[in-house]
Amino acid sequence: MPDVFADLVGQDEAVDTLRRAAASAAALLRAAHESDADDPDGPADGADPGAGMTHAWIFTGPPGSGRSVAARAFAAALQCVHGAGCGECPGCHTTMAGTHADVRLVVPEGLSIGVSEMRALVLRAASTPSGGRWQIVIVEDADRLTEAAGNALLKAVEEPPPRTVFLLCAPSTHPDDVSVTIRSRCRVVPLRQPPAGAVAEVLVRRDGIAPDVAHWAAAAAQGHVGRARRLARDPEARQRRDAVLAVPRRLTGVGTALDAASALIEAAEAEAEASVAEADAAERAALQTALGAGGTGRGAAGAMRGAAGQLKDLEKRQKSRATRAQRDALDRALVDLAGFYRDALTMALRAPVAPVHTDTAAMAEAGAQKWAAEGALRRLEAVLECRTAIEANVKPRIAVEAMMLALWKG
Ligand SMILES: [Zn+2]
């Protein structure tokens, strides 16, 4: 039985750090337990906090490197009754399944995490762990906290309750992602982009995917583990990728460039809509059930006003989630496209590296001949500039149209 760190692909150094911290955390608990007899409130004498455990952590790394996988695995190791993340005990098992009573996971669905949500979380995290070990708060995408929510979190991180551990995930420790004050109170665990070979290995071992498919998907996903698995398993994800990679050869003029921009935007919208539709409908139905349908008599009018407000709140949250899903889908398409021009560039330079997209290698080679290194580089930069512009809130259609024209003209 693999332990809780088994799915953290190609991150030996980080896993080593986390294993040592979990062992030191277990030692702290044992020491506290032993001193309970004579001094119930006494500190955990004998355990050295400098040995690796601390109350706040930030997991950084590029998308798909496994930031949230690392945070969850570490939480499981902290809740493991054997103190090591065995993967088999109830502590490990419930944490990995997301049902442990002392582990709270914040997954921002919209563009940011609200202040009220964060305050409620921080409050509950201050209570005594029901399992007798740690209260753990995992914040996925801590870079999407609002300023107010960040401040609520900072207060808790600055004055942590004795048994509370905060695990934050963010792309980097740049001040745009995590405030300097939060950063200064956390230990940072940097994750790297896992090598394609390691990603392929986990797809074969864990997901039972055929080795040749696993190797193709791992390379095409450029180190993004979740994306590699989707490409290997989901025919629709493969079709969408094929459509994106067909773009370069369709760019023959202004008209086709603008058409390609529309197609890319609409495909991202459709993909996003499909990904949130089910959750939207389920939430709406749940809210309507909770509010009760109709109603007459005294109080009903007031209740209806309240209901309208709640429905409006829900619609707002759903709209924000849909926007995020659209941006994520578009970004995936841009990463695929960037991979193609990167292949053309490395081929023009005769660099001894394997192509990202083995299935469009011939087309990339033709591009390399036609554009030379300079032209391939300019096109790669156009794709990367488009990503940056969208991240900076430029309207996606405008950014993508500008990119397509640049890709056509070179
Ligand atoms: Zn365990």
CSV table of C-alpha atoms and ligand atoms in Angstrom, one decimal:
chain,number,residue,atom,x,y,z
A,1,MET,CA,0.0,0.0,0.0
A,2,PRO,CA,1.6,3.3,-1.1
A,3,ASP,CA,1.7,6.0,1.6
A,4,VAL,CA,0.1,9.4,1.4
A,5,PHE,CA,3.0,11.0,-0.5
A,6,ALA,CA,3.0,8.5,-3.3
A,7,ASP,CA,1.1,10.8,-5.7
A,8,LEU,CA,3.4,13.7,-5.3
A,9,VAL,CA,5.2,13.2,-8.6
A,10,GLY,CA,8.9,14.0,-9.0
A,11,GLN,CA,9.1,16.1,-5.7
A,12,ASP,CA,11.7,14.1,-3.7
A,13,GLU,CA,13.1,17.1,-1.9
A,14,ALA,CA,9.7,18.5,-0.8
A,15,VAL,CA,8.5,15.0,0.3
A,16,ASP,CA,11.6,14.6,2.4
A,17,THR,CA,10.9,18.0,4.1
A,18,LEU,CA,7.3,17.1,4.8
A,19,ARG,CA,8.1,13.6,6.2
A,20,ARG,CA,10.6,15.1,8.6
A,21,ALA,CA,8.0,17.8,9.7
A,22,ALA,CA,5.3,15.1,10.2
A,23,ALA,CA,7.7,13.1,12.4
A,24,SER,CA,8.6,16.2,14.4
A,25,ALA,CA,4.9,17.1,14.8
A,26,ALA,CA,4.2,13.5,16.1
A,27,ALA,CA,7.0,13.9,18.6
A,28,LEU,CA,5.4,17.2,19.8
A,29,LEU,CA,2.1,15.5,20.3
A,30,ARG,CA,3.7,12.6,22.2
A,31,ALA,CA,5.6,15.0,24.4
A,32,ALA,CA,2.5,17.0,25.1
A,33,HIS,CA,0.6,13.9,26.0
A,34,GLU,CA,3.3,12.6,28.4
A,35,SER,CA,3.4,16.0,30.3
A,36,ASP,CA,-0.4,16.0,30.6
A,37,ALA,CA,-0.2,13.9,33.8
A,38,ASP,CA,1.6,16.5,35.9
A,39,ASP,CA,0.9,19.8,34.0
A,40,PRO,CA,-2.2,19.7,31.7
A,41,ASP,CA,-1.4,23.1,30.2
A,42,GLY,CA,2.3,22.8,30.0
A,43,PRO,CA,4.2,23.2,26.8
A,44,ALA,CA,5.5,20.2,24.8
A,45,ASP,CA,8.8,19.9,26.5
A,46,GLY,CA,11.5,17.8,24.9
A,47,ALA,CA,10.2,18.3,21.3
A,48,ASP,CA,12.2,20.8,19.3
A,49,PRO,CA,10.0,22.9,17.1
A,50,GLY,CA,13.1,23.7,15.1
A,51,ALA,CA,13.3,20.1,14.0
A,52,GLY,CA,10.9,20.7,11.2
A,53,MET,CA,7.3,21.4,12.3
A,54,THR,CA,5.8,24.9,12.2
A,55,HIS,CA,2.2,26.2,12.2
A,56,ALA,CA,2.1,27.8,8.7
A,57,TRP,CA,3.2,26.5,5.4
A,58,ILE,CA,3.1,27.8,1.8
A,59,PHE,CA,3.3,25.3,-1.1
A,60,THR,CA,4.4,27.0,-4.3
A,61,GLY,CA,5.0,25.7,-7.8
A,62,PRO,CA,3.7,26.0,-11.4
A,63,PRO,CA,0.1,24.8,-12.1
A,64,GLY,CA,-0.2,21.1,-12.1
A,65,SER,CA,3.0,20.6,-10.0
A,66,GLY,CA,0.9,19.2,-7.2
A,67,ARG,CA,0.5,22.1,-4.7
A,68,SER,CA,-2.8,20.9,-3.3
A,69,VAL,CA,-1.8,17.3,-3.6
A,70,ALA,CA,1.2,18.1,-1.3
A,71,ALA,CA,-0.9,20.1,1.1
A,72,ARG,CA,-3.5,17.2,1.4
A,73,ALA,CA,-0.8,14.6,1.8
A,74,PHE,CA,1.0,16.6,4.5
A,75,ALA,CA,-2.4,17.1,6.3
A,76,ALA,CA,-2.9,13.3,6.2
A,77,ALA,CA,0.6,12.7,7.6
A,78,LEU,CA,-0.2,15.1,10.5
A,79,GLN,CA,-3.5,13.3,11.2
A,80,CYS,CA,-2.0,9.8,10.8
A,81,VAL,CA,-2.3,7.8,14.0
A,82,HIS,CA,1.2,6.4,13.2
A,83,GLY,CA,2.5,9.9,12.6
A,84,ALA,CA,4.0,9.2,9.2
A,85,GLY,CA,1.2,9.2,6.6
A,86,CYS,CA,0.9,5.4,6.3
A,87,GLY,CA,-2.1,5.8,4.0
A,88,GLU,CA,-4.1,3.0,5.8
A,89,CYS,CA,-5.2,4.3,9.2
A,90,PRO,CA,-8.4,6.3,9.7
A,91,GLY,CA,-6.5,9.6,10.1
A,92,CYS,CA,-4.9,9.2,6.7
A,93,HIS,CA,-7.9,7.8,5.0
A,94,THR,CA,-10.4,10.4,6.1
A,95,THR,CA,-8.1,13.2,5.4
A,96,MET,CA,-7.4,12.0,1.8
A,97,ALA,CA,-11.1,11.4,1.3
A,98,GLY,CA,-11.9,14.9,2.5
A,99,THR,CA,-14.0,13.8,5.5
A,100,HIS,CA,-11.7,14.4,8.5
A,101,ALA,CA,-13.5,16.5,11.1
A,102,ASP,CA,-10.3,18.5,11.8
A,103,VAL,CA,-9.3,19.3,8.2
A,104,ARG,CA,-10.9,22.1,6.4
A,105,LEU,CA,-10.4,22.8,2.8
A,106,VAL,CA,-11.0,26.1,1.1
A,107,VAL,CA,-11.4,25.8,-2.6
A,108,PRO,CA,-12.2,29.2,-4.2
A,109,GLU,CA,-14.7,28.7,-6.9
A,110,GLY,CA,-15.0,32.2,-8.1
A,111,LEU,CA,-12.2,34.7,-8.6
A,112,SER,CA,-11.6,35.2,-4.9
A,113,ILE,CA,-12.3,33.9,-1.4
A,114,GLY,CA,-14.6,36.2,0.6
A,115,VAL,CA,-13.9,37.7,4.0
A,116,SER,CA,-16.9,36.1,5.7
A,117,GLU,CA,-15.9,32.6,4.5
A,118,MET,CA,-12.4,33.2,5.8
A,119,ARG,CA,-13.5,34.6,9.2
A,120,ALA,CA,-15.8,31.6,9.8
A,121,LEU,CA,-13.0,29.3,8.9
A,122,VAL,CA,-10.4,30.9,11.1
A,123,LEU,CA,-12.9,30.8,14.0
A,124,ARG,CA,-13.6,27.1,13.7
A,125,ALA,CA,-9.9,26.4,13.3
A,126,ALA,CA,-9.2,27.8,16.7
A,127,SER,CA,-11.2,25.1,18.5
A,128,THR,CA,-9.6,22.0,20.1
A,129,PRO,CA,-9.0,19.2,17.5
A,130,SER,CA,-11.7,16.6,18.0
A,131,GLY,CA,-9.3,13.8,17.0
A,132,GLY,CA,-6.7,15.0,19.5
A,133,ARG,CA,-4.1,15.9,16.9
A,134,TRP,CA,-4.2,19.1,14.8
A,135,GLN,CA,-6.8,21.5,13.4
A,136,ILE,CA,-5.8,22.0,9.8
A,137,VAL,CA,-6.9,24.6,7.3
A,138,ILE,CA,-5.9,24.1,3.7
A,139,VAL,CA,-6.3,27.1,1.4
A,140,GLU,CA,-6.0,26.2,-2.3
A,141,ASP,CA,-5.2,29.2,-4.5
A,142,ALA,CA,-4.3,31.5,-1.6
A,143,ASP,CA,-3.4,34.0,-4.4
A,144,ARG,CA,-7.1,34.4,-5.0
A,145,LEU,CA,-7.9,35.7,-1.5
A,146,THR,CA,-9.4,39.2,-1.3
A,147,GLU,CA,-7.4,41.7,0.6
A,148,ALA,CA,-9.9,41.5,3.5
A,149,ALA,CA,-9.9,37.8,3.6
A,150,GLY,CA,-6.1,37.8,3.5
A,151,ASN,CA,-6.1,40.1,6.5
A,152,ALA,CA,-8.5,37.7,8.4
A,153,LEU,CA,-6.1,34.9,7.6
A,154,LEU,CA,-3.0,36.9,8.6
A,155,LYS,CA,-4.4,37.6,12.0
A,156,ALA,CA,-4.8,33.8,12.6
A,157,VAL,CA,-1.4,33.1,11.2
A,158,GLU,CA,0.2,35.8,13.4
A,159,GLU,CA,-1.4,34.5,16.6
A,160,PRO,CA,-2.0,30.8,15.9
A,161,PRO,CA,-4.0,28.7,18.3
A,162,PRO,CA,-1.6,26.0,19.7
A,163,ARG,CA,-2.8,23.1,17.7
A,164,THR,CA,-3.8,24.8,14.4
A,165,VAL,CA,-1.8,24.4,11.2
A,166,PHE,CA,-2.3,26.5,8.0
A,167,LEU,CA,-1.4,25.1,4.7
A,168,LEU,CA,-1.6,27.6,1.8
A,169,CYS,CA,-1.1,26.9,-1.9
A,170,ALA,CA,0.0,29.6,-4.3
A,171,PRO,CA,1.9,29.8,-7.6
A,172,SER,CA,4.8,31.7,-6.0
A,173,THR,CA,5.7,33.8,-3.0
A,174,HIS,CA,5.7,36.9,-5.2
A,175,PRO,CA,3.8,39.7,-3.3
A,176,ASP,CA,1.1,39.6,-6.0
A,177,ASP,CA,0.4,36.0,-4.9
A,178,VAL,CA,0.9,36.1,-1.2
A,179,SER,CA,1.3,39.2,1.0
A,180,VAL,CA,4.7,39.8,2.4
A,181,THR,CA,3.5,39.6,6.0
A,182,ILE,CA,1.9,36.2,5.5
A,183,ARG,CA,4.9,35.0,3.6
A,184,SER,CA,7.2,36.0,6.5
A,185,ARG,CA,5.3,33.8,8.9
A,186,CYS,CA,5.2,30.7,6.8
A,187,ARG,CA,7.7,28.0,5.8
A,188,VAL,CA,7.9,27.6,2.0
A,189,VAL,CA,7.9,24.3,0.2
A,190,PRO,CA,8.8,24.9,-3.4
A,191,LEU,CA,7.6,22.3,-5.9
A,192,ARG,CA,9.1,22.0,-9.3
A,193,GLN,CA,7.5,21.1,-12.7
A,194,PRO,CA,7.7,17.3,-12.6
A,195,PRO,CA,9.6,15.7,-15.4
A,196,ALA,CA,7.5,14.0,-18.1
A,197,GLY,CA,9.0,10.6,-17.3
A,198,ALA,CA,7.8,10.9,-13.6
A,199,VAL,CA,4.3,12.0,-14.7
A,200,ALA,CA,4.0,9.1,-17.2
A,201,GLU,CA,5.1,6.6,-14.5
A,202,VAL,CA,2.4,7.7,-12.1
A,203,LEU,CA,-0.3,7.5,-14.8
A,204,VAL,CA,0.7,3.9,-15.5
A,205,ARG,CA,1.0,2.9,-11.8
A,206,ARG,CA,-1.9,4.8,-10.3
A,207,ASP,CA,-4.4,5.1,-13.2
A,208,GLY,CA,-3.6,1.9,-15.1
A,209,ILE,CA,-3.0,3.9,-18.4
A,210,ALA,CA,-1.1,2.1,-21.2
A,211,PRO,CA,2.6,3.2,-21.2
A,212,ASP,CA,2.6,4.6,-24.7
A,213,VAL,CA,-0.5,6.7,-24.1
A,214,ALA,CA,0.9,7.8,-20.7
A,215,HIS,CA,4.2,9.0,-22.3
A,216,TRP,CA,2.5,10.9,-25.0
A,217,ALA,CA,0.0,12.6,-22.5
A,218,ALA,CA,2.8,13.4,-20.0
A,219,ALA,CA,4.8,15.2,-22.7
A,220,ALA,CA,1.8,17.0,-24.2
A,221,ALA,CA,0.6,18.2,-20.7
A,222,GLN,CA,4.1,19.8,-20.1
A,223,GLY,CA,4.4,18.6,-16.5
A,224,HIS,CA,0.8,19.2,-15.5
A,225,VAL,CA,-0.2,15.9,-13.8
A,226,GLY,CA,-4.0,16.5,-13.8
A,227,ARG,CA,-4.0,17.7,-17.4
A,228,ALA,CA,-1.9,14.6,-18.5
A,229,ARG,CA,-4.5,12.3,-16.9
A,230,ARG,CA,-7.4,14.1,-18.6
A,231,LEU,CA,-5.6,13.9,-22.0
A,232,ALA,CA,-5.0,10.2,-21.5
A,233,ARG,CA,-8.5,9.4,-20.4
A,234,ASP,CA,-11.0,11.9,-21.9
A,235,PRO,CA,-11.6,11.8,-25.6
A,236,GLU,CA,-13.2,15.3,-25.5
A,237,ALA,CA,-10.1,16.8,-23.9
A,238,ARG,CA,-8.0,15.3,-26.8
A,239,GLN,CA,-10.4,16.7,-29.4
A,240,ARG,CA,-10.2,20.2,-27.9
A,241,ARG,CA,-6.4,19.9,-27.9
A,242,ASP,CA,-6.4,18.8,-31.6
A,243,ALA,CA,-8.6,21.8,-32.5
A,244,VAL,CA,-6.2,24.2,-30.8
A,245,LEU,CA,-3.2,22.6,-32.4
A,246,ALA,CA,-4.8,22.9,-35.8
A,247,VAL,CA,-4.8,26.7,-35.4
A,248,PRO,CA,-1.3,27.4,-36.8
A,249,ARG,CA,-1.9,25.9,-40.2
A,250,ARG,CA,-5.3,27.6,-40.6
A,251,LEU,CA,-3.9,31.1,-40.3
A,252,THR,CA,-3.8,32.3,-43.9
A,253,GLY,CA,-5.1,35.8,-43.6
A,254,VAL,CA,-6.8,38.4,-41.5
A,255,GLY,CA,-10.2,36.8,-41.9
A,256,THR,CA,-9.0,33.3,-40.8
A,257,ALA,CA,-7.1,34.8,-37.9
A,258,LEU,CA,-10.2,36.5,-36.6
A,259,ASP,CA,-12.2,33.3,-37.2
A,260,ALA,CA,-9.6,31.3,-35.2
A,261,ALA,CA,-9.9,33.8,-32.4
A,262,SER,CA,-13.7,33.4,-32.2
A,263,ALA,CA,-13.4,29.7,-32.4
A,264,LEU,CA,-10.9,29.6,-29.5
A,265,ILE,CA,-13.0,31.9,-27.3
A,266,GLU,CA,-16.2,30.0,-28.0
A,267,ALA,CA,-14.6,26.6,-27.4
A,268,ALA,CA,-13.3,27.9,-24.0
A,269,GLU,CA,-16.8,29.2,-23.2
A,270,ALA,CA,-18.5,25.9,-24.1
A,271,GLU,CA,-15.9,23.9,-22.1
A,272,ALA,CA,-16.4,26.1,-19.1
A,273,GLU,CA,-20.2,26.0,-19.4
A,274,ALA,CA,-20.1,22.2,-19.5
A,275,SER,CA,-17.8,22.0,-16.5
A,276,VAL,CA,-20.0,24.2,-14.2
A,277,ALA,CA,-23.5,23.4,-15.5
A,278,GLU,CA,-24.1,20.4,-13.3
A,279,ALA,CA,-22.9,22.1,-10.1
A,280,ASP,CA,-25.0,25.2,-10.9
A,281,ALA,CA,-28.2,23.2,-11.4
A,282,ALA,CA,-27.6,21.1,-8.2
A,283,GLU,CA,-27.0,24.3,-6.1
A,284,ARG,CA,-30.1,26.0,-7.5
A,285,ALA,CA,-32.3,22.9,-6.7
A,286,ALA,CA,-30.8,22.7,-3.2
A,287,LEU,CA,-31.5,26.3,-2.5
A,288,GLN,CA,-35.1,26.1,-3.8
A,289,THR,CA,-35.7,23.1,-1.6
A,290,ALA,CA,-34.2,24.8,1.4
A,291,LEU,CA,-36.4,27.9,0.9
A,292,GLY,CA,-39.5,25.9,0.2
A,293,ALA,CA,-41.6,26.5,-2.9
A,294,GLY,CA,-44.3,29.2,-2.6
A,295,GLY,CA,-46.0,29.9,0.8
A,296,THR,CA,-48.8,32.2,1.9
A,297,GLY,CA,-49.9,34.0,5.0
A,298,ARG,CA,-48.1,36.3,7.4
A,299,GLY,CA,-44.3,36.2,7.0
A,300,ALA,CA,-44.4,34.7,3.6
A,301,ALA,CA,-43.7,38.1,1.9
A,302,GLY,CA,-40.7,38.7,4.1
A,303,ALA,CA,-39.5,35.2,3.5
A,304,MET,CA,-39.8,35.7,-0.2
A,305,ARG,CA,-37.7,38.9,0.0
A,306,GLY,CA,-35.0,36.9,1.8
A,307,ALA,CA,-35.2,34.2,-0.8
A,308,ALA,CA,-34.7,36.6,-3.6
A,309,GLY,CA,-31.6,37.9,-1.9
A,310,GLN,CA,-30.2,34.4,-1.4
A,311,LEU,CA,-30.9,33.5,-5.0
A,312,LYS,CA,-29.1,36.6,-6.2
A,313,ASP,CA,-26.1,35.8,-4.0
A,314,LEU,CA,-26.0,32.3,-5.5
A,315,GLU,CA,-26.2,33.6,-9.1
A,316,LYS,CA,-23.4,36.0,-8.3
A,317,ARG,CA,-21.2,33.2,-7.0
A,318,GLN,CA,-22.0,31.0,-10.0
A,319,LYS,CA,-21.2,33.8,-12.5
A,320,SER,CA,-17.8,34.3,-10.8
A,321,ARG,CA,-17.1,30.6,-11.0
A,322,ALA,CA,-18.1,30.5,-14.6
A,323,THR,CA,-15.7,33.3,-15.4
A,324,ARG,CA,-12.9,31.5,-13.6
A,325,ALA,CA,-13.7,28.3,-15.5
A,326,GLN,CA,-13.6,30.2,-18.8
A,327,ARG,CA,-10.3,31.7,-18.1
A,328,ASP,CA,-8.8,28.4,-17.0
A,329,ALA,CA,-10.1,26.7,-20.2
A,330,LEU,CA,-8.7,29.4,-22.4
A,331,ASP,CA,-5.4,29.3,-20.5
A,332,ARG,CA,-5.1,25.6,-21.1
A,333,ALA,CA,-5.6,26.2,-24.9
A,334,LEU,CA,-2.9,28.9,-24.8
A,335,VAL,CA,-0.4,26.6,-23.1
A,336,ASP,CA,-1.0,24.0,-25.8
A,337,LEU,CA,-0.4,26.6,-28.5
A,338,ALA,CA,2.7,27.9,-26.7
A,339,GLY,CA,4.0,24.3,-26.7
A,340,PHE,CA,3.7,24.1,-30.5
A,341,TYR,CA,5.7,27.3,-31.1
A,342,ARG,CA,8.2,26.2,-28.5
A,343,ASP,CA,8.7,23.0,-30.6
A,344,ALA,CA,9.2,25.1,-33.7
A,345,LEU,CA,11.7,27.2,-31.9
A,346,THR,CA,13.8,24.3,-30.5
A,347,MET,CA,13.7,22.7,-34.0
A,348,ALA,CA,14.9,25.8,-35.7
A,349,LEU,CA,17.7,26.0,-33.2
A,350,ARG,CA,18.4,22.3,-33.5
A,351,ALA,CA,18.3,22.0,-29.7
A,352,PRO,CA,18.6,18.4,-28.5
A,353,VAL,CA,15.3,18.4,-26.6
A,354,ALA,CA,12.2,16.3,-27.1
A,355,PRO,CA,9.1,18.0,-28.6
A,356,VAL,CA,6.1,18.8,-26.3
A,357,HIS,CA,3.6,17.7,-29.0
A,358,THR,CA,5.0,14.6,-30.7
A,359,ASP,CA,1.8,14.4,-32.9
A,360,THR,CA,2.4,17.8,-34.5
A,361,ALA,CA,6.2,17.6,-34.7
A,362,ALA,CA,6.1,17.4,-38.5
A,363,MET,CA,4.1,20.6,-38.7
A,364,ALA,CA,6.4,22.3,-36.1
A,365,GLU,CA,9.4,21.3,-38.3
A,366,ALA,CA,7.7,22.9,-41.3
A,367,GLY,CA,7.2,26.0,-39.3
A,368,ALA,CA,10.8,26.0,-38.2
A,369,GLN,CA,11.9,25.9,-41.9
A,370,LYS,CA,9.6,28.7,-42.9
A,371,TRP,CA,10.0,31.1,-39.9
A,372,ALA,CA,13.5,30.4,-38.7
A,373,ALA,CA,14.3,30.8,-35.0
A,374,GLU,CA,13.4,34.5,-34.9
A,375,GLY,CA,10.0,34.0,-36.4
A,376,ALA,CA,9.2,31.1,-34.1
A,377,LEU,CA,10.3,33.1,-31.1
A,378,ARG,CA,8.1,36.1,-32.0
A,379,ARG,CA,5.1,33.8,-32.3
A,380,LEU,CA,5.9,32.1,-29.0
A,381,GLU,CA,6.1,35.5,-27.4
A,382,ALA,CA,2.8,36.5,-28.9
A,383,VAL,CA,1.1,33.6,-27.1
A,384,LEU,CA,2.8,34.3,-23.8
A,385,GLU,CA,1.9,38.0,-24.1
A,386,CYS,CA,-1.8,37.0,-24.6
A,387,ARG,CA,-1.7,34.9,-21.4
A,388,THR,CA,-0.2,37.9,-19.5
A,389,ALA,CA,-2.8,40.3,-20.9
A,390,ILE,CA,-5.7,38.1,-19.9
A,391,GLU,CA,-4.2,37.6,-16.4
A,392,ALA,CA,-4.1,41.4,-16.3
A,393,ASN,CA,-7.8,41.6,-17.1
A,394,VAL,CA,-7.7,42.5,-20.8
A,395,LYS,CA,-10.9,41.3,-22.4
A,396,PRO,CA,-10.1,37.8,-23.6
A,397,ARG,CA,-11.5,38.4,-27.1
A,398,ILE,CA,-9.3,41.4,-27.7
A,399,ALA,CA,-6.2,39.7,-26.4
A,400,VAL,CA,-6.8,36.5,-28.5
A,401,GLU,CA,-7.5,38.5,-31.7
A,402,ALA,CA,-4.3,40.5,-31.3
A,403,MET,CA,-2.4,37.2,-30.7
A,404,MET,CA,-3.9,35.5,-33.8
A,405,LEU,CA,-3.0,38.5,-36.0
A,406,ALA,CA,0.6,38.4,-34.6
A,407,LEU,CA,0.7,34.6,-35.2
A,408,TRP,CA,-0.4,35.1,-38.8
A,409,LYS,CA,1.9,38.0,-39.6
A,410,GLY,CA,4.8,36.7,-37.5
B,1,ZN,ZN,-1.9,6.8,8.8
